[in-house]
mmCIF file of C-alpha atoms in Angstrom:
data_model
loop_
_atom_site.group_PDB
_atom_site.id
_atom_site.type_symbol
_atom_site.label_atom_id
_atom_site.label_comp_id
_atom_site.label_asym_id
_atom_site.label_seq_id
_atom_site.Cartn_x
_atom_site.Cartn_y
_atom_site.Cartn_z
ATOM 1 C CA MET A 1 8.346 -10.878 21.228
ATOM 2 C CA LYS A 2 11.067 -9.177 19.194
ATOM 3 C CA ALA A 3 10.109 -7.647 15.746
ATOM 4 C CA LEU A 4 12.242 -6.206 13.054
ATOM 5 C CA LEU A 5 10.532 -3.640 10.843
ATOM 6 C CA PHE A 6 11.915 -2.897 7.420
ATOM 7 C CA MET A 7 11.070 0.547 6.149
ATOM 8 C CA GLU A 8 11.368 1.600 2.420
ATOM 9 C CA THR A 9 12.172 5.157 1.782
ATOM 10 C CA ASP A 10 12.692 7.395 -1.210
ATOM 11 C CA GLY A 11 15.956 8.855 0.113
ATOM 12 C CA GLU A 12 14.216 11.512 2.099
ATOM 13 C CA LYS A 13 11.007 9.930 3.707
ATOM 14 C CA VAL A 14 9.443 6.633 4.449
ATOM 15 C CA LEU A 15 7.215 5.285 1.714
ATOM 16 C CA GLY A 16 3.886 3.557 1.610
ATOM 17 C CA GLY A 17 2.443 2.190 4.876
ATOM 18 C CA SER A 18 5.792 1.574 6.507
ATOM 19 C CA LEU A 19 5.069 3.667 9.590
ATOM 20 C CA GLU A 20 1.985 1.789 10.166
ATOM 21 C CA LEU A 21 4.277 -1.194 11.003
ATOM 22 C CA ILE A 22 5.113 0.459 14.348
ATOM 23 C CA SER A 23 1.560 0.104 15.211
ATOM 24 C CA ALA A 24 1.378 -3.426 13.986
ATOM 25 C CA ALA A 25 4.249 -4.269 16.198
ATOM 26 C CA LYS A 26 2.571 -2.510 19.345
ATOM 27 C CA ALA A 27 -0.719 -4.499 18.569
ATOM 28 C CA LEU A 28 1.375 -7.612 19.370
ATOM 29 C CA ASP A 29 3.131 -6.065 22.317
ATOM 30 C CA ALA A 30 6.387 -6.667 20.236
ATOM 31 C CA GLU A 31 9.807 -5.054 21.119
ATOM 32 C CA GLY A 32 10.412 -3.310 17.581
ATOM 33 C CA THR A 33 13.506 -2.279 15.831
ATOM 34 C CA VAL A 34 13.437 -0.547 12.494
ATOM 35 C CA LEU A 35 15.885 -1.242 9.579
ATOM 36 C CA ILE A 36 16.184 1.721 7.210
ATOM 37 C CA VAL A 37 18.544 1.460 4.147
ATOM 38 C CA GLY A 38 20.113 4.452 2.561
ATOM 39 C CA SER A 39 18.571 7.447 4.341
ATOM 40 C CA ARG A 40 19.736 8.978 7.536
ATOM 41 C CA ALA A 41 17.081 11.649 7.214
ATOM 42 C CA ALA A 42 14.275 9.144 7.289
ATOM 43 C CA ALA A 43 15.963 7.238 10.035
ATOM 44 C CA ASP A 44 15.996 10.213 12.266
ATOM 45 C CA MET A 45 12.433 10.929 11.358
ATOM 46 C CA VAL A 46 11.252 7.299 12.363
ATOM 47 C CA ALA A 47 13.406 7.394 15.711
ATOM 48 C CA ALA A 48 11.042 10.300 16.644
ATOM 49 C CA PHE A 49 8.393 7.744 17.080
ATOM 50 C CA GLY A 50 10.313 6.310 20.002
ATOM 51 C CA ILE A 51 11.624 3.185 18.191
ATOM 52 C CA PRO A 52 15.409 2.493 17.817
ATOM 53 C CA VAL A 53 16.491 2.479 14.281
ATOM 54 C CA ILE A 54 19.452 0.766 12.342
ATOM 55 C CA CYS A 55 20.629 2.712 9.364
ATOM 56 C CA ILE A 56 22.646 1.126 6.718
ATOM 57 C CA ASP A 57 23.692 2.911 3.495
ATOM 58 C CA THR A 58 25.361 0.095 1.670
ATOM 59 C CA ALA A 59 22.272 -0.977 -0.289
ATOM 60 C CA SER A 60 20.171 0.559 -3.064
ATOM 61 C CA ASP A 61 18.408 -2.342 -5.017
ATOM 62 C CA CYS A 62 16.477 -5.493 -4.503
ATOM 63 C CA ASP A 63 19.522 -7.832 -4.525
ATOM 64 C CA THR A 64 21.588 -5.465 -2.031
ATOM 65 C CA VAL A 65 18.660 -4.768 0.177
ATOM 66 C CA THR A 66 17.962 -8.518 0.380
ATOM 67 C CA ALA A 67 21.428 -9.277 1.320
ATOM 68 C CA VAL A 68 21.572 -6.541 3.991
ATOM 69 C CA LEU A 69 18.159 -7.544 5.487
ATOM 70 C CA GLU A 70 19.356 -11.226 5.717
ATOM 71 C CA GLU A 71 22.447 -10.167 7.720
ATOM 72 C CA VAL A 72 20.293 -7.946 10.083
ATOM 73 C CA VAL A 73 17.773 -10.991 10.645
ATOM 74 C CA LYS A 74 20.669 -13.249 11.542
ATOM 75 C CA GLU A 75 22.082 -10.497 13.828
ATOM 76 C CA GLN A 76 18.758 -9.514 15.622
ATOM 77 C CA ASN A 77 17.067 -12.988 15.558
ATOM 78 C CA PRO A 78 13.578 -11.614 15.615
ATOM 79 C CA GLU A 79 10.352 -13.659 15.945
ATOM 80 C CA ILE A 80 8.642 -11.679 13.238
ATOM 81 C CA VAL A 81 9.994 -9.525 10.286
ATOM 82 C CA LEU A 82 7.527 -6.896 9.203
ATOM 83 C CA LEU A 83 7.430 -5.272 5.716
ATOM 84 C CA SER A 84 4.912 -2.797 4.194
ATOM 85 C CA ASN A 85 3.275 -4.442 1.194
ATOM 86 C CA THR A 86 5.164 -2.449 -1.380
ATOM 87 C CA ALA A 87 6.491 -3.758 -4.693
ATOM 88 C CA LEU A 88 10.016 -4.040 -3.316
ATOM 89 C CA ALA A 89 8.735 -5.880 -0.278
ATOM 90 C CA LYS A 90 6.944 -8.353 -2.461
ATOM 91 C CA ASP A 91 10.262 -9.148 -3.892
ATOM 92 C CA ILE A 92 12.236 -9.260 -0.789
ATOM 93 C CA ALA A 93 10.062 -11.033 1.694
ATOM 94 C CA PRO A 94 10.022 -14.683 -0.185
ATOM 95 C CA ARG A 95 13.722 -14.450 -0.887
ATOM 96 C CA ILE A 96 14.472 -13.929 2.899
ATOM 97 C CA SER A 97 12.022 -16.627 3.574
ATOM 98 C CA GLY A 98 13.515 -18.964 1.156
ATOM 99 C CA ARG A 99 16.967 -18.393 2.046
ATOM 100 C CA MET A 100 16.598 -18.682 5.795
ATOM 101 C CA GLY A 101 13.827 -21.362 5.979
ATOM 102 C CA LEU A 102 11.454 -18.909 7.683
ATOM 103 C CA GLY A 103 7.594 -18.733 7.187
ATOM 104 C CA CYS A 104 6.132 -16.066 4.854
ATOM 105 C CA VAL A 105 2.782 -14.525 4.909
ATOM 106 C CA SER A 106 1.743 -11.836 2.349
ATOM 107 C CA ASP A 107 -0.631 -8.898 2.293
ATOM 108 C CA VAL A 108 -1.675 -9.324 5.912
ATOM 109 C CA ILE A 109 -4.447 -6.997 7.239
ATOM 110 C CA GLY A 110 -4.793 -8.186 10.759
ATOM 111 C CA MET A 111 -2.588 -9.734 13.356
ATOM 112 C CA SER A 112 -3.796 -11.090 16.903
ATOM 113 C CA LYS A 113 -2.334 -13.188 19.734
ATOM 114 C CA THR A 114 -4.126 -16.254 20.788
ATOM 115 C CA ASP A 115 -2.529 -18.495 23.545
ATOM 116 C CA GLY A 116 0.810 -16.978 22.966
ATOM 117 C CA LYS A 117 0.682 -17.536 19.215
ATOM 118 C CA VAL A 118 0.435 -15.066 16.484
ATOM 119 C CA ILE A 119 -2.611 -15.320 14.085
ATOM 120 C CA TYR A 120 -2.241 -13.491 10.695
ATOM 121 C CA THR A 121 -5.469 -12.560 8.736
ATOM 122 C CA ARG A 122 -5.215 -12.002 5.025
ATOM 123 C CA PRO A 123 -7.716 -11.885 2.017
ATOM 124 C CA ALA A 124 -8.012 -14.832 -0.268
ATOM 125 C CA TYR A 125 -9.760 -15.688 -3.440
ATOM 126 C CA GLY A 126 -9.571 -12.118 -4.602
ATOM 127 C CA GLY A 127 -10.799 -10.718 -1.296
ATOM 128 C CA THR A 128 -13.961 -12.914 -1.084
ATOM 129 C CA VAL A 129 -12.896 -14.678 2.031
ATOM 130 C CA LEU A 130 -10.320 -14.013 4.938
ATOM 131 C CA GLU A 131 -8.140 -16.669 6.098
ATOM 132 C CA ASN A 132 -6.190 -16.984 9.388
ATOM 133 C CA ILE A 133 -2.645 -18.259 9.314
ATOM 134 C CA GLU A 134 -0.252 -19.514 12.014
ATOM 135 C CA ILE A 135 3.549 -19.720 11.599
ATOM 136 C CA GLU A 136 5.925 -22.016 13.403
ATOM 137 C CA GLY A 137 9.074 -20.067 14.222
ATOM 138 C CA THR A 138 9.981 -16.770 12.733
ATOM 139 C CA ALA A 139 7.601 -15.117 10.198
ATOM 140 C CA VAL A 140 8.365 -12.942 7.396
ATOM 141 C CA VAL A 141 5.172 -10.781 6.885
ATOM 142 C CA THR A 142 4.116 -7.969 4.361
ATOM 143 C CA VAL A 143 1.398 -5.831 5.733
ATOM 144 C CA ARG A 144 -1.235 -4.230 3.519
ATOM 145 C CA SER A 145 -1.213 -0.196 3.683
ATOM 146 C CA GLY A 146 -3.932 1.128 5.774
ATOM 147 C CA SER A 147 -4.492 -1.900 7.759
ATOM 148 C CA PHE A 148 -2.942 -0.381 10.979
ATOM 149 C CA PRO A 149 -3.078 3.377 12.163
ATOM 150 C CA LYS A 150 -0.285 5.921 11.802
ATOM 151 C CA PRO A 151 1.701 5.906 15.219
ATOM 152 C CA GLU A 152 2.145 8.864 17.270
ATOM 153 C CA GLU A 153 5.364 10.564 18.061
ATOM 154 C CA GLY A 154 7.132 9.693 21.298
ATOM 155 C CA SER A 155 10.410 10.404 23.070
ATOM 156 C CA LYS A 156 13.256 10.146 20.420
ATOM 157 C CA ALA A 157 15.172 6.829 20.192
ATOM 158 C CA ALA A 158 18.537 6.027 19.054
ATOM 159 C CA VAL A 159 19.604 5.562 15.501
ATOM 160 C CA THR A 160 22.629 3.237 14.871
ATOM 161 C CA GLU A 161 24.578 3.310 11.757
ATOM 162 C CA LYS A 162 26.007 0.103 10.536
ATOM 163 C CA LYS A 163 28.093 -1.220 7.645
ATOM 164 C CA VAL A 164 27.289 -4.288 6.029
ATOM 165 C CA GLU A 165 29.703 -5.878 3.512
ATOM 166 C CA ILE A 166 27.679 -7.297 0.532
ATOM 167 C CA PRO A 167 29.461 -9.992 -1.352
ATOM 168 C CA ALA A 168 29.791 -9.506 -5.124
ATOM 169 C CA ASP A 169 28.024 -12.843 -5.840
ATOM 170 C CA ALA A 170 24.766 -11.429 -4.165
ATOM 171 C CA ILE A 171 24.097 -9.068 -7.068
ATOM 172 C CA LYS A 172 22.243 -11.268 -9.481
ATOM 173 C CA ALA A 173 20.835 -8.430 -11.713
ATOM 174 C CA LYS A 174 22.345 -5.014 -12.656
ATOM 175 C CA ILE A 175 20.178 -1.988 -13.514
ATOM 176 C CA ILE A 176 21.673 -0.250 -16.501
ATOM 177 C CA ASP A 177 18.903 2.376 -17.178
ATOM 178 C CA LYS A 178 15.504 3.473 -15.629
ATOM 179 C CA VAL A 179 12.557 5.090 -17.306
ATOM 180 C CA LYS A 180 10.573 7.376 -15.180
ATOM 181 C CA ASP A 181 6.841 7.390 -15.675
ATOM 182 C CA ILE A 182 5.574 10.891 -15.910
ATOM 183 C CA CYS A 183 2.645 9.796 -13.619
ATOM 184 C CA GLU A 184 5.223 8.272 -11.133
ATOM 185 C CA ALA A 185 4.354 10.755 -8.423
ATOM 186 C CA VAL A 186 0.634 9.680 -7.835
ATOM 187 C CA ASN A 187 0.390 8.141 -4.346
ATOM 188 C CA LEU A 188 -2.661 6.016 -4.271
ATOM 189 C CA GLU A 189 -1.703 3.988 -1.127
ATOM 190 C CA GLU A 190 -1.664 6.980 1.181
ATOM 191 C CA ALA A 191 -4.562 9.071 -0.500
ATOM 192 C CA GLU A 192 -7.456 9.668 1.783
ATOM 193 C CA ILE A 193 -9.850 10.359 -1.208
ATOM 194 C CA ILE A 194 -9.738 8.327 -4.265
ATOM 195 C CA VAL A 195 -12.255 8.775 -7.424
ATOM 196 C CA SER A 196 -11.888 5.867 -9.839
ATOM 197 C CA GLY A 197 -13.310 5.453 -13.306
ATOM 198 C CA GLY A 198 -13.894 2.336 -15.146
ATOM 199 C CA ARG A 199 -15.005 1.261 -18.727
ATOM 200 C CA GLY A 200 -18.385 2.687 -18.056
ATOM 201 C CA MET A 201 -16.925 6.259 -18.475
ATOM 202 C CA GLY A 202 -17.072 5.533 -22.241
ATOM 203 C CA ASN A 203 -14.195 7.451 -23.598
ATOM 204 C CA ALA A 204 -11.072 9.504 -22.612
ATOM 205 C CA GLU A 205 -13.127 12.842 -22.751
ATOM 206 C CA ASN A 206 -15.796 11.403 -20.229
ATOM 207 C CA PHE A 207 -12.942 10.126 -18.057
ATOM 208 C CA LYS A 208 -11.843 13.762 -17.460
ATOM 209 C CA LEU A 209 -15.112 14.017 -15.205
ATOM 210 C CA VAL A 210 -13.327 11.605 -12.840
ATOM 211 C CA GLU A 211 -10.207 13.727 -12.751
ATOM 212 C CA GLU A 212 -12.386 16.817 -12.220
ATOM 213 C CA LEU A 213 -14.345 15.345 -9.342
ATOM 214 C CA ALA A 214 -10.993 14.120 -7.676
ATOM 215 C CA ASN A 215 -9.659 17.711 -7.950
ATOM 216 C CA VAL A 216 -12.633 19.212 -6.379
ATOM 217 C CA LEU A 217 -12.448 16.962 -3.493
ATOM 218 C CA GLY A 218 -8.636 17.174 -3.078
ATOM 219 C CA GLY A 219 -8.398 13.474 -3.852
ATOM 220 C CA VAL A 220 -6.529 11.085 -6.115
ATOM 221 C CA VAL A 221 -7.521 9.592 -9.607
ATOM 222 C CA GLY A 222 -7.966 5.759 -9.752
ATOM 223 C CA ALA A 223 -8.727 3.477 -12.627
ATOM 224 C CA THR A 224 -9.529 0.046 -13.580
ATOM 225 C CA ARG A 225 -7.514 -1.854 -16.308
ATOM 226 C CA PRO A 226 -9.747 -1.132 -19.360
ATOM 227 C CA PRO A 227 -9.228 2.840 -19.147
ATOM 228 C CA ILE A 228 -5.529 2.292 -18.716
ATOM 229 C CA GLU A 229 -5.283 -0.166 -21.623
ATOM 230 C CA ASP A 230 -7.255 2.254 -23.870
ATOM 231 C CA GLY A 231 -4.775 4.989 -23.035
ATOM 232 C CA TRP A 232 -7.247 7.312 -21.044
ATOM 233 C CA ILE A 233 -4.677 7.542 -18.132
ATOM 234 C CA CYS A 234 -1.432 6.074 -17.264
ATOM 235 C CA ARG A 235 -0.843 2.642 -15.582
ATOM 236 C CA SER A 236 0.417 4.377 -12.245
ATOM 237 C CA HIS A 237 -3.380 4.936 -11.432
ATOM 238 C CA GLN A 238 -4.496 1.370 -11.576
ATOM 239 C CA VAL A 239 -6.389 -0.020 -8.580
ATOM 240 C CA GLY A 240 -6.790 -3.898 -8.066
ATOM 241 C CA GLN A 241 -4.850 -7.169 -8.047
ATOM 242 C CA SER A 242 -2.358 -5.989 -10.933
ATOM 243 C CA GLY A 243 -2.296 -2.460 -9.615
ATOM 244 C CA LYS A 244 -2.347 -0.668 -6.289
ATOM 245 C CA ILE A 245 -4.014 -1.937 -3.115
ATOM 246 C CA VAL A 246 -5.730 1.154 -1.519
ATOM 247 C CA THR A 247 -7.626 1.826 1.793
ATOM 248 C CA PRO A 248 -8.639 5.487 1.475
ATOM 249 C CA LYS A 249 -11.424 7.086 3.807
ATOM 250 C CA LEU A 250 -13.574 7.670 0.621
ATOM 251 C CA TYR A 251 -13.590 5.718 -2.494
ATOM 252 C CA ILE A 252 -16.060 6.836 -5.373
ATOM 253 C CA ALA A 253 -16.345 4.320 -8.189
ATOM 254 C CA CYS A 254 -17.539 5.601 -11.409
ATOM 255 C CA GLY A 255 -18.645 3.332 -14.230
ATOM 256 C CA ILE A 256 -16.953 0.380 -12.614
ATOM 257 C CA SER A 257 -18.989 -2.908 -12.610
ATOM 258 C CA GLY A 258 -17.068 -4.436 -9.599
ATOM 259 C CA ALA A 259 -15.035 -7.310 -11.068
ATOM 260 C CA THR A 260 -13.143 -9.129 -8.256
ATOM 261 C CA GLN A 261 -9.733 -8.134 -9.958
ATOM 262 C CA HIS A 262 -10.720 -4.558 -8.954
ATOM 263 C CA THR A 263 -12.553 -4.805 -5.679
ATOM 264 C CA SER A 264 -9.849 -6.919 -4.162
ATOM 265 C CA GLY A 265 -7.879 -3.723 -4.371
ATOM 266 C CA MET A 266 -10.424 -1.385 -2.793
ATOM 267 C CA SER A 267 -12.694 -3.252 -0.775
ATOM 268 C CA GLY A 268 -10.804 -2.263 2.558
ATOM 269 C CA SER A 269 -11.837 1.512 1.863
ATOM 270 C CA ASN A 270 -13.695 3.025 4.713
ATOM 271 C CA TYR A 271 -16.586 4.354 2.720
ATOM 272 C CA ILE A 272 -17.547 3.383 -0.874
ATOM 273 C CA VAL A 273 -19.753 5.320 -3.150
ATOM 274 C CA ALA A 274 -20.611 3.463 -6.375
ATOM 275 C CA ILE A 275 -22.197 4.996 -9.685
ATOM 276 C CA ASN A 276 -23.215 2.526 -12.354
ATOM 277 C CA LYS A 277 -26.314 2.264 -14.612
ATOM 278 C CA ASP A 278 -26.863 -1.586 -14.056
ATOM 279 C CA GLU A 279 -28.660 -1.975 -10.626
ATOM 280 C CA GLU A 280 -27.273 -5.595 -10.554
ATOM 281 C CA ALA A 281 -23.661 -4.536 -10.762
ATOM 282 C CA PRO A 282 -21.523 -6.493 -8.081
ATOM 283 C CA ILE A 283 -19.883 -3.028 -6.971
ATOM 284 C CA PHE A 284 -23.140 -2.404 -5.292
ATOM 285 C CA GLU A 285 -22.603 -5.404 -3.037
ATOM 286 C CA ILE A 286 -19.591 -3.741 -1.295
ATOM 287 C CA ALA A 287 -20.775 0.054 -1.632
ATOM 288 C CA ASP A 288 -22.052 1.956 1.222
ATOM 289 C CA VAL A 289 -23.958 4.235 -1.091
ATOM 290 C CA GLY A 290 -25.140 3.211 -4.481
ATOM 291 C CA ILE A 291 -26.418 5.498 -7.294
ATOM 292 C CA VAL A 292 -28.136 3.857 -10.183
ATOM 293 C CA GLY A 293 -27.873 6.118 -13.343
ATOM 294 C CA ASN A 294 -25.705 7.214 -16.198
ATOM 295 C CA VAL A 295 -22.403 8.094 -14.582
ATOM 296 C CA ASN A 296 -21.720 10.872 -17.293
ATOM 297 C CA GLU A 297 -24.867 12.657 -16.244
ATOM 298 C CA ILE A 298 -24.365 12.164 -12.428
ATOM 299 C CA LEU A 299 -20.725 13.166 -12.229
ATOM 300 C CA PRO A 300 -21.275 16.837 -13.519
ATOM 301 C CA VAL A 301 -24.012 17.457 -10.875
ATOM 302 C CA MET A 302 -21.768 16.102 -8.126
ATOM 303 C CA ILE A 303 -18.877 18.294 -9.214
ATOM 304 C CA GLU A 304 -21.229 21.253 -9.098
ATOM 305 C CA GLU A 305 -22.668 20.529 -5.836
ATOM 306 C CA MET A 306 -19.144 19.758 -4.337
ATOM 307 C CA LYS A 307 -18.106 23.152 -5.577
ATOM 308 C CA LYS A 308 -21.139 24.734 -3.999
ATOM 309 C CA ALA A 309 -20.404 23.044 -0.662
ATOM 310 C CA LYS A 310 -16.802 24.045 -0.698
ATOM 311 C CA GLU A 311 -17.722 27.754 -1.406
ATOM 312 C CA GLU A 312 -20.136 27.708 1.427
ATOM 313 C CA ALA A 313 -17.640 26.288 3.844
ATOM 314 C CA LYS A 314 -15.344 29.084 3.370
#
């Protein structure tokens, strides 16, 4: 089986769970080739994992990247095209699928081979069930970050630089300006510890307890939609269907009831701690540890105990 792995970069390093695609390809015993657009430094870094890399510097946005990927797919003729489930990949994958008549599966969390056929597993209905999908012919697949382990470095593979001519009519939209969110640097997808707050925190002042606990633990702050809409924290921190899909080692849900829109974005966490005053809250159904009580009284105690534990560990 031949696999083409598209890895998104920020110009210097690979973004999101793109490196995990190497492990995903190995799980299928597939012969992988990586495509990186616009960053020779990132291409060299990926090649250190023992997988050949094609580096193309003629694309920078969704339209041009789609055109480049289409050409490389035609050239490589892979049986599977893997992309990390980033915002850009969610735009690119269906475009490639539609243009080339290929199958498309999004938000995959598992892949396996049965009788020579690949079965893709993905959550459905807000994560309440898992569905298995089989694709005839070449499949374009976006993989949820955290679904596969990071690969180990191996013998350095080759990096091939190529030029792809992008026709003028391939560019459908022109970016004339960008506004940078001051919270843009937050990286929820790769965080190992996330402390999230919901409507139950009460107000912006109380929400600072969530931020303090995250700082003590060396984690990242997450949030449900209500705190964001009320202006307690910026939208870059949103976890859920309309936010980020996260899979940290530890997820602490503070004052979060557990609506499907939120839990579908964090139910893949390795260990979940939930704090809520309502013992019937749905969040407790997926939590490994549930604490029933007033979150604004419990968090100060947790923060102090965590600080003590860190001092004792020094």
